[in-house]
Amino acid sequence: AQSVSQHNHHVILSEAASLELGCNYSYGGTVNLFWYVQYPGQHLQLLLKYFSGDPLVKGIKGFEAEFIKSKFSFNLRKPSVQWSDTAEYFCAVNARTSGANNLFFGTGTRLTVIP
Amino acid sequence: KAGVTQTPRYLIKTRGQQVTLSCSPISGHRSVSWYQQTPGQGLQFLFEYFSETQRNKGNFPGRFSGRQFSNSRSEMNVSTLELGDSALYLCASSPTSGAINEQFFGPGTRLTVL
């Protein structure tokens, strides 16, 4: 079965600091990878996704993530965070061969950015 | 395009009752998936419907069921409610079924079981 681990439960940063949120998954086959964000009071929104090709993917709002197959990782990065990035971030994976839209989510990382 | 809509947004029920939640996908989307979000378990997949057929089911008891109508709208039903069913229930739609799809999430229905 697939599973996703997000090791950081709560991260607190000052504005302009760099961000890296860890995500590791366990699944032996080919996967699609996603990062979703949930701003306070809002619904889940897609930040970025990896299906194939260049392992460094760029998303909205200056976020990027790198897929490292050998490490089963898909870490999220942003060089300089803003107060408006305060939100909960979820890594998700689904198996390419599953033929179904069932995403497995990590438990989420709450990011607090201090102005 | 309008986003995914879910009704009602908030619901309070008592143990033993049943509840039906509704989801309208983005126009043209034919796949609807349901997730349960709780502080302890995070986001867990319930089931997916595509073309009125259940495509996949997560590890939830049979008290959780769903259906999809010909216009792609979906309903989720929970019977004999338990306290542990208190959660945010999220619906997500995508154009088709299949793993290579982005899912668009609705705002959720907050269910409280007393």
Short mmCIF file of C-alpha atoms in Angstrom, two decimals:
data_model
loop_
_atom_site.label_atom_id
_atom_site.label_comp_id
_atom_site.label_asym_id
_atom_site.label_seq_id
_atom_site.Cartn_x
_atom_site.Cartn_y
_atom_site.Cartn_z
CA ALA A 1 0.00 0.00 0.00
CA GLN A 2 1.05 3.54 -0.59
CA SER A 3 1.88 5.90 2.25
CA VAL A 4 3.20 9.43 2.53
CA SER A 5 5.29 10.90 5.34
CA GLN A 6 5.67 14.55 6.14
CA HIS A 7 8.14 14.79 8.96
CA ASN A 8 7.62 18.42 9.85
CA HIS A 9 4.34 18.94 11.63
CA HIS A 10 4.71 22.64 12.36
CA VAL A 11 7.29 25.00 10.90
CA ILE A 12 7.70 28.59 12.03
CA LEU A 13 9.72 30.98 9.89
CA SER A 14 10.34 34.69 9.64
CA GLU A 15 9.49 36.49 6.43
CA ALA A 16 12.19 36.20 3.76
CA ALA A 17 13.51 32.94 5.22
CA SER A 18 13.91 29.96 2.92
CA LEU A 19 11.53 27.04 3.18
CA GLU A 20 11.93 23.34 2.62
CA LEU A 21 9.20 20.89 3.59
CA GLY A 22 10.00 17.22 3.45
CA CYS A 23 7.83 14.58 1.80
CA ASN A 24 8.66 10.90 1.43
CA TYR A 25 6.45 8.22 -0.01
CA SER A 26 6.51 4.47 -0.05
CA TYR A 27 5.45 2.75 -3.23
CA GLY A 28 7.49 0.63 -5.56
CA GLY A 29 5.86 1.62 -8.82
CA THR A 30 5.45 4.78 -10.84
CA VAL A 31 3.71 7.58 -9.04
CA ASN A 32 2.21 10.98 -9.62
CA LEU A 33 3.11 13.51 -6.94
CA PHE A 34 1.31 16.59 -5.72
CA TRP A 35 1.58 19.40 -3.21
CA TYR A 36 -1.64 20.98 -2.05
CA VAL A 37 -2.05 24.04 0.17
CA GLN A 38 -4.91 24.93 2.48
CA TYR A 39 -4.96 28.59 3.50
CA PRO A 40 -6.89 29.46 6.67
CA GLY A 41 -10.60 29.20 5.96
CA GLN A 42 -10.09 28.17 2.35
CA HIS A 43 -10.27 24.89 0.49
CA LEU A 44 -7.41 22.75 -0.75
CA GLN A 45 -5.63 24.18 -3.77
CA LEU A 46 -3.01 22.58 -5.98
CA LEU A 47 0.44 24.15 -5.65
CA LEU A 48 2.26 21.94 -8.10
CA LYS A 49 2.34 18.45 -9.53
CA TYR A 50 4.80 15.99 -11.02
CA PHE A 51 3.74 13.40 -13.56
CA SER A 52 6.88 12.84 -15.61
CA GLY A 53 9.80 14.64 -17.23
CA ASP A 54 11.95 17.27 -15.51
CA PRO A 55 12.11 16.27 -11.84
CA LEU A 56 12.26 19.93 -10.80
CA VAL A 57 8.75 21.33 -11.08
CA LYS A 58 7.64 24.86 -10.56
CA GLY A 59 4.28 25.77 -9.16
CA ILE A 60 2.30 28.82 -8.25
CA LYS A 61 3.45 31.61 -5.92
CA GLY A 62 7.15 30.85 -6.33
CA PHE A 63 7.03 27.30 -4.99
CA GLU A 64 9.00 24.47 -6.51
CA ALA A 65 9.56 20.82 -5.72
CA GLU A 66 12.14 18.26 -6.69
CA PHE A 67 11.37 14.62 -7.29
CA ILE A 68 14.28 12.39 -6.28
CA LYS A 69 13.29 8.89 -7.29
CA SER A 70 16.16 7.17 -5.49
CA LYS A 71 15.11 8.75 -2.22
CA PHE A 72 11.35 8.43 -2.78
CA SER A 73 11.15 12.12 -1.95
CA PHE A 74 9.30 15.15 -3.28
CA ASN A 75 10.37 18.08 -1.11
CA LEU A 76 8.74 21.47 -1.43
CA ARG A 77 10.88 24.61 -1.50
CA LYS A 78 10.53 28.35 -1.64
CA PRO A 79 13.54 30.68 -1.48
CA SER A 80 11.83 33.49 0.42
CA VAL A 81 8.53 33.05 2.27
CA GLN A 82 5.94 35.71 2.86
CA TRP A 83 3.41 36.17 5.63
CA SER A 84 0.71 35.18 3.13
CA ASP A 85 2.29 31.71 2.84
CA THR A 86 0.96 30.86 6.29
CA ALA A 87 -1.10 27.75 5.61
CA GLU A 88 -1.15 23.99 5.87
CA TYR A 89 0.73 22.08 3.18
CA PHE A 90 -0.09 18.55 2.10
CA CYS A 91 1.97 16.19 0.01
CA ALA A 92 -0.01 13.58 -1.92
CA VAL A 93 0.70 10.65 -4.21
CA ASN A 94 -1.24 8.27 -6.39
CA ALA A 95 -0.06 5.22 -8.22
CA ARG A 96 0.15 5.69 -11.97
CA THR A 97 -1.06 2.15 -12.59
CA SER A 98 -3.98 2.34 -10.19
CA GLY A 99 -6.24 3.77 -12.86
CA ALA A 100 -8.14 5.61 -10.19
CA ASN A 101 -8.20 9.03 -8.63
CA ASN A 102 -7.40 8.05 -5.08
CA LEU A 103 -4.80 10.30 -3.57
CA PHE A 104 -2.82 9.27 -0.50
CA PHE A 105 -2.05 12.31 1.60
CA GLY A 106 0.58 13.04 4.19
CA THR A 107 -0.57 14.35 7.54
CA GLY A 108 0.27 17.89 6.55
CA THR A 109 2.74 20.54 7.68
CA ARG A 110 1.49 23.71 9.25
CA LEU A 111 3.60 26.70 8.21
CA THR A 112 3.48 29.89 10.24
CA VAL A 113 5.33 32.88 8.80
CA ILE A 114 6.06 35.68 11.24
CA PRO A 115 6.12 39.18 9.73
CA LYS B 1 -16.06 28.12 -14.51
CA ALA B 2 -17.67 27.66 -11.13
CA GLY B 3 -15.70 25.51 -8.73
CA VAL B 4 -16.73 22.40 -6.87
CA THR B 5 -19.65 23.09 -4.58
CA GLN B 6 -20.70 21.14 -1.54
CA THR B 7 -23.88 21.34 0.48
CA PRO B 8 -24.53 21.77 3.26
CA ARG B 9 -21.42 23.49 4.56
CA TYR B 10 -22.14 22.62 8.19
CA LEU B 11 -24.16 19.85 9.74
CA ILE B 12 -24.85 18.73 13.29
CA LYS B 13 -26.28 15.28 13.90
CA THR B 14 -26.62 12.91 16.83
CA ARG B 15 -25.30 9.38 17.16
CA GLY B 16 -27.35 6.80 15.32
CA GLN B 17 -28.73 9.21 12.75
CA GLN B 18 -27.86 9.14 9.10
CA VAL B 19 -26.66 11.97 6.89
CA THR B 20 -26.43 12.75 3.18
CA LEU B 21 -23.88 15.15 1.76
CA SER B 22 -23.97 16.55 -1.74
CA CYS B 23 -21.27 17.52 -4.21
CA SER B 24 -21.57 19.26 -7.56
CA PRO B 25 -18.40 18.93 -9.65
CA ILE B 26 -16.95 21.49 -12.00
CA SER B 27 -18.95 21.60 -15.21
CA GLY B 28 -17.69 18.93 -17.59
CA HIS B 29 -15.95 16.91 -14.89
CA ARG B 30 -17.15 13.34 -14.68
CA SER B 31 -15.10 11.97 -11.80
CA VAL B 32 -15.94 12.73 -8.19
CA SER B 33 -13.87 11.56 -5.23
CA TRP B 34 -14.66 11.88 -1.54
CA TYR B 35 -12.22 12.33 1.33
CA GLN B 36 -12.54 12.51 5.09
CA GLN B 37 -10.30 14.99 6.92
CA THR B 38 -9.77 14.71 10.68
CA PRO B 39 -7.04 16.13 12.94
CA GLY B 40 -5.90 12.66 13.95
CA GLN B 41 -6.01 10.77 10.64
CA GLY B 42 -5.52 13.59 8.17
CA LEU B 43 -7.03 13.24 4.71
CA GLN B 44 -8.27 9.77 3.85
CA PHE B 45 -9.78 8.58 0.60
CA LEU B 46 -13.35 7.32 0.83
CA PHE B 47 -14.37 6.47 -2.74
CA GLU B 48 -14.43 7.65 -6.33
CA TYR B 49 -17.32 7.71 -8.76
CA PHE B 50 -17.06 7.98 -12.52
CA SER B 51 -19.93 7.67 -14.98
CA GLU B 52 -22.28 6.69 -12.15
CA THR B 53 -20.07 3.77 -11.13
CA GLN B 54 -17.91 3.40 -8.06
CA ARG B 55 -14.36 3.05 -9.35
CA ASN B 56 -12.44 2.66 -6.15
CA LYS B 57 -13.09 2.48 -2.44
CA GLY B 58 -10.96 3.30 0.58
CA ASN B 59 -10.79 1.46 3.85
CA PHE B 60 -14.02 2.63 5.47
CA PRO B 61 -16.92 0.58 6.86
CA GLY B 62 -20.02 -0.13 4.86
CA ARG B 63 -21.87 2.63 6.72
CA PHE B 64 -20.21 4.99 4.26
CA SER B 65 -21.75 4.84 0.82
CA GLY B 66 -22.21 7.05 -2.17
CA ARG B 67 -23.69 7.41 -5.58
CA GLN B 68 -23.36 9.53 -8.66
CA PHE B 69 -26.09 10.82 -10.89
CA SER B 70 -26.17 11.16 -14.66
CA ASN B 71 -25.27 14.86 -14.39
CA SER B 72 -22.12 13.84 -12.42
CA ARG B 73 -23.40 15.24 -9.14
CA SER B 74 -22.58 12.95 -6.27
CA GLU B 75 -23.97 12.23 -2.86
CA MET B 76 -22.34 10.58 0.10
CA ASN B 77 -24.33 8.89 2.82
CA VAL B 78 -23.27 7.87 6.30
CA SER B 79 -25.68 5.69 8.28
CA THR B 80 -25.76 5.00 12.01
CA LEU B 81 -23.49 7.92 12.80
CA GLU B 82 -20.77 7.54 15.41
CA LEU B 83 -18.89 10.23 17.31
CA GLY B 84 -15.77 9.38 15.33
CA ASP B 85 -17.48 10.35 12.09
CA SER B 86 -17.13 14.00 13.04
CA ALA B 87 -14.91 15.39 10.33
CA LEU B 88 -14.58 17.64 7.33
CA TYR B 89 -15.80 15.77 4.27
CA LEU B 90 -14.18 16.94 1.06
CA CYS B 91 -15.28 16.32 -2.46
CA ALA B 92 -12.91 16.58 -5.41
CA SER B 93 -13.66 16.50 -9.11
CA SER B 94 -11.55 15.84 -12.19
CA PRO B 95 -12.31 15.58 -15.89
CA THR B 96 -11.95 11.82 -16.09
CA SER B 97 -10.97 8.91 -13.94
CA GLY B 98 -7.42 7.60 -14.04
CA ALA B 99 -4.37 8.45 -12.02
CA ILE B 100 -3.00 11.14 -14.31
CA ASN B 101 -5.49 13.76 -13.27
CA GLU B 102 -5.47 16.87 -11.17
CA GLN B 103 -8.25 16.93 -8.62
CA PHE B 104 -10.09 20.13 -7.73
CA PHE B 105 -11.40 20.29 -4.20
CA GLY B 106 -14.55 21.82 -2.82
CA PRO B 107 -14.83 23.73 0.47
CA GLY B 108 -16.05 20.69 2.38
CA THR B 109 -18.94 19.85 4.66
CA ARG B 110 -18.16 20.08 8.37
CA LEU B 111 -20.07 17.25 10.11
CA THR B 112 -20.35 17.26 13.88
CA VAL B 113 -21.81 14.19 15.58
CA LEU B 114 -23.04 14.71 19.14
#
